[in-house]
Amino acid sequence: VHLADLPTPALLVDGPALAHNIATMAAARPGPELRPHVKAFKSTAIARELVAAGHDNFCCATVREVEVMAAAGLGADLLLANEVLDADRLGAVADRGARVTVAVDSEETITAAALGGVREVLIDVNVGLPRCGCRPGDAASLAEMARATGLEVRGVMGYEGHLMDWTDRAAQAAEVEKSMAQLVAAHADVGGDVVSGGGTGTYDVNHWVTELQAGSYTLMDSHYARLGLPFRQALYLLTTVISVHPDGWLVTNGGLKSLAMDHGNPSIAGERGDRGEVFFCSDEHTTITGRPGAAVGQHVWLVPAHVDPTVAKHEMLHVVDGERVVDHWPIDMRHW
Ligand SMILES: Cc1ncc(COP(=O)(O)O)c(C=O)c1O
């Protein structure tokens, strides 16, 4: 299949760039030192590429991601790095033979895990992102409560998400050290083998976790590109010019229904030789300026600003190598 045969808008993965990203991270965080987060790519096909690179353990963000991973035979060690109350669905996955661990940060989530038939938990510690996680000083009593209900406490997790996109990398490293000091202190109180945390943006400055929870590095986006990390852009939205206006703009057929916009507009894939500036996106359109000579029917490659929610909108990743489409990977964990 050639690119010209794909209906657009189409989500593309640059196969060689994905392979480069997987190999680069595997060199820095080999085997179980990386627990790739499936929320970024939502495809068991990419999870299998990661297994081939030596990573058997995965992070999930939702119960459905755990269910799909386990059903695909990728259930060696799944961490739901999130709080849930419908833990009976996780217990059912564990009963079918997968290893399932869930994050807990309250009496309610501990009770749900125990009643739902989950056997293993991590105490989720808040390390600065105003989201889930207990106060570091409360981790020991939560661990005690969990053990009293018969749960195995494997250790702690703490996600420093508020520090992921700092472009001043020296300042970022200093803040990560402070943030992780809280997690290390909680771990000393809780015990267990696991200290889980980190992501793409801190992969080279977080030296305190036993396993890094990165996901976006596989595909990347324009927001993470600002950090200058050694990961290549591997995700594109292929769009087609459907209208060219004589006053200097053109319109492609992919808009905000095929792109997540919470990190801003997509950009033009300059590294592919594409030119122009994104003016704005509407539901089914992106208006582009600064591209003289554009013609109806041409392709425009857009770089999404935020990988995870962009992928979640699509059914299929089309794998490309140059101009050739070499595979089609279902986004089988799409939506939430
Ligand atoms: C709990 C958790 N861990 C890790 C990550 C890291 O992901 P990324 O590699 O995309 O920065 C995320 C992303 O949102 C997350 O929510």
PDB file of C-alpha atoms and ligand atoms in Angstrom, residues 25 35 37 39-40 59-61 81-82 124 129 131 157-161 164 197-202 212-218 221 224 306-308, ligand 1:
ATOM      1  CA  MET A  25      15.017   4.377  25.900  1.00  0.00           C
ATOM      2  CA  ARG A  35       7.496   0.130  32.860  1.00  0.00           C
ATOM      3  CA  HIS A  37       2.869   3.512  29.998  1.00  0.00           C
ATOM      4  CA  LYS A  39      -1.853   5.394  27.858  1.00  0.00           C
ATOM      5  CA  ALA A  40       0.329   7.202  25.296  1.00  0.00           C
ATOM      6  CA  CYS A  59       1.585   0.792  33.274  1.00  0.00           C
ATOM      7  CA  CYS A  60      -2.064   1.369  32.452  1.00  0.00           C
ATOM      8  CA  ALA A  61      -4.255   4.365  33.248  1.00  0.00           C
ATOM      9  CA  ALA A  81      -1.093   3.571  37.983  1.00  0.00           C
ATOM     10  CA  ASN A  82      -4.341   5.216  38.967  1.00  0.00           C
ATOM     11  CA  ASP A 124       0.417   6.279  45.564  1.00  0.00           C
ATOM     12  CA  LEU A 129       1.232  17.288  40.968  1.00  0.00           C
ATOM     13  CA  ARG A 131      -3.773  15.000  41.342  1.00  0.00           C
ATOM     14  CA  MET A 157       4.553   5.201  43.212  1.00  0.00           C
ATOM     15  CA  GLY A 158       4.714   8.963  42.758  1.00  0.00           C
ATOM     16  CA  TYR A 159       4.273  10.743  39.444  1.00  0.00           C
ATOM     17  CA  GLU A 160       6.017  14.121  39.116  1.00  0.00           C
ATOM     18  CA  GLY A 161       3.768  15.163  36.220  1.00  0.00           C
ATOM     19  CA  MET A 164       7.525  16.842  32.801  1.00  0.00           C
ATOM     20  CA  GLY A 197       7.412   7.104  38.777  1.00  0.00           C
ATOM     21  CA  GLY A 198       8.750   9.430  36.140  1.00  0.00           C
ATOM     22  CA  GLY A 199       7.925   9.897  32.489  1.00  0.00           C
ATOM     23  CA  THR A 200       9.357  10.914  29.160  1.00  0.00           C
ATOM     24  CA  GLY A 201      10.231  14.434  30.305  1.00  0.00           C
ATOM     25  CA  THR A 202      12.269  13.262  33.301  1.00  0.00           C
ATOM     26  CA  LEU A 212      10.279   4.638  34.944  1.00  0.00           C
ATOM     27  CA  GLN A 213       6.672   5.009  33.768  1.00  0.00           C
ATOM     28  CA  ALA A 214       7.333   6.689  30.393  1.00  0.00           C
ATOM     29  CA  GLY A 215       5.031   6.352  27.380  1.00  0.00           C
ATOM     30  CA  SER A 216       5.064   9.431  25.132  1.00  0.00           C
ATOM     31  CA  TYR A 217       8.693   8.899  24.080  1.00  0.00           C
ATOM     32  CA  THR A 218       7.565   6.109  21.747  1.00  0.00           C
ATOM     33  CA  ASP A 221       4.622  15.285  20.051  1.00  0.00           C
ATOM     34  CA  TYR A 224       7.758  17.261  24.230  1.00  0.00           C
ATOM     35  CA  HIS A 306      -0.321  16.131  22.531  1.00  0.00           C
ATOM     36  CA  VAL A 307       0.206  12.488  21.688  1.00  0.00           C
ATOM     37  CA  ASP A 308      -2.007  10.580  24.199  1.00  0.00           C
TER      38      ASP A 308
HETATM   39  C1  LIG B   1       0.800   8.147  36.275  1.00  0.00           C
HETATM   40  C2  LIG B   1       1.593   8.501  35.067  1.00  0.00           C
HETATM   41  N1  LIG B   1       2.829   8.017  34.960  1.00  0.00           N
HETATM   42  C3  LIG B   1       3.613   8.307  33.924  1.00  0.00           C
HETATM   43  C4  LIG B   1       3.173   9.137  32.906  1.00  0.00           C
HETATM   44  C5  LIG B   1       4.223   9.488  31.901  1.00  0.00           C
HETATM   45  O1  LIG B   1       3.937   9.632  30.662  1.00  0.00           O
HETATM   46  P1  LIG B   1       4.795  10.357  29.561  1.00  0.00           P
HETATM   47  O2  LIG B   1       5.899   9.453  29.210  1.00  0.00           O
HETATM   48  O3  LIG B   1       3.793  10.453  28.524  1.00  0.00           O
HETATM   49  O4  LIG B   1       5.289  11.656  30.060  1.00  0.00           O
HETATM   50  C6  LIG B   1       1.870   9.654  32.955  1.00  0.00           C
HETATM   51  C7  LIG B   1       1.384  10.543  31.887  1.00  0.00           C
HETATM   52  O5  LIG B   1       0.469  11.299  31.988  1.00  0.00           O
HETATM   53  C8  LIG B   1       1.068   9.339  34.070  1.00  0.00           C
HETATM   54  O6  LIG B   1      -0.178   9.831  34.202  1.00  0.00           O
END
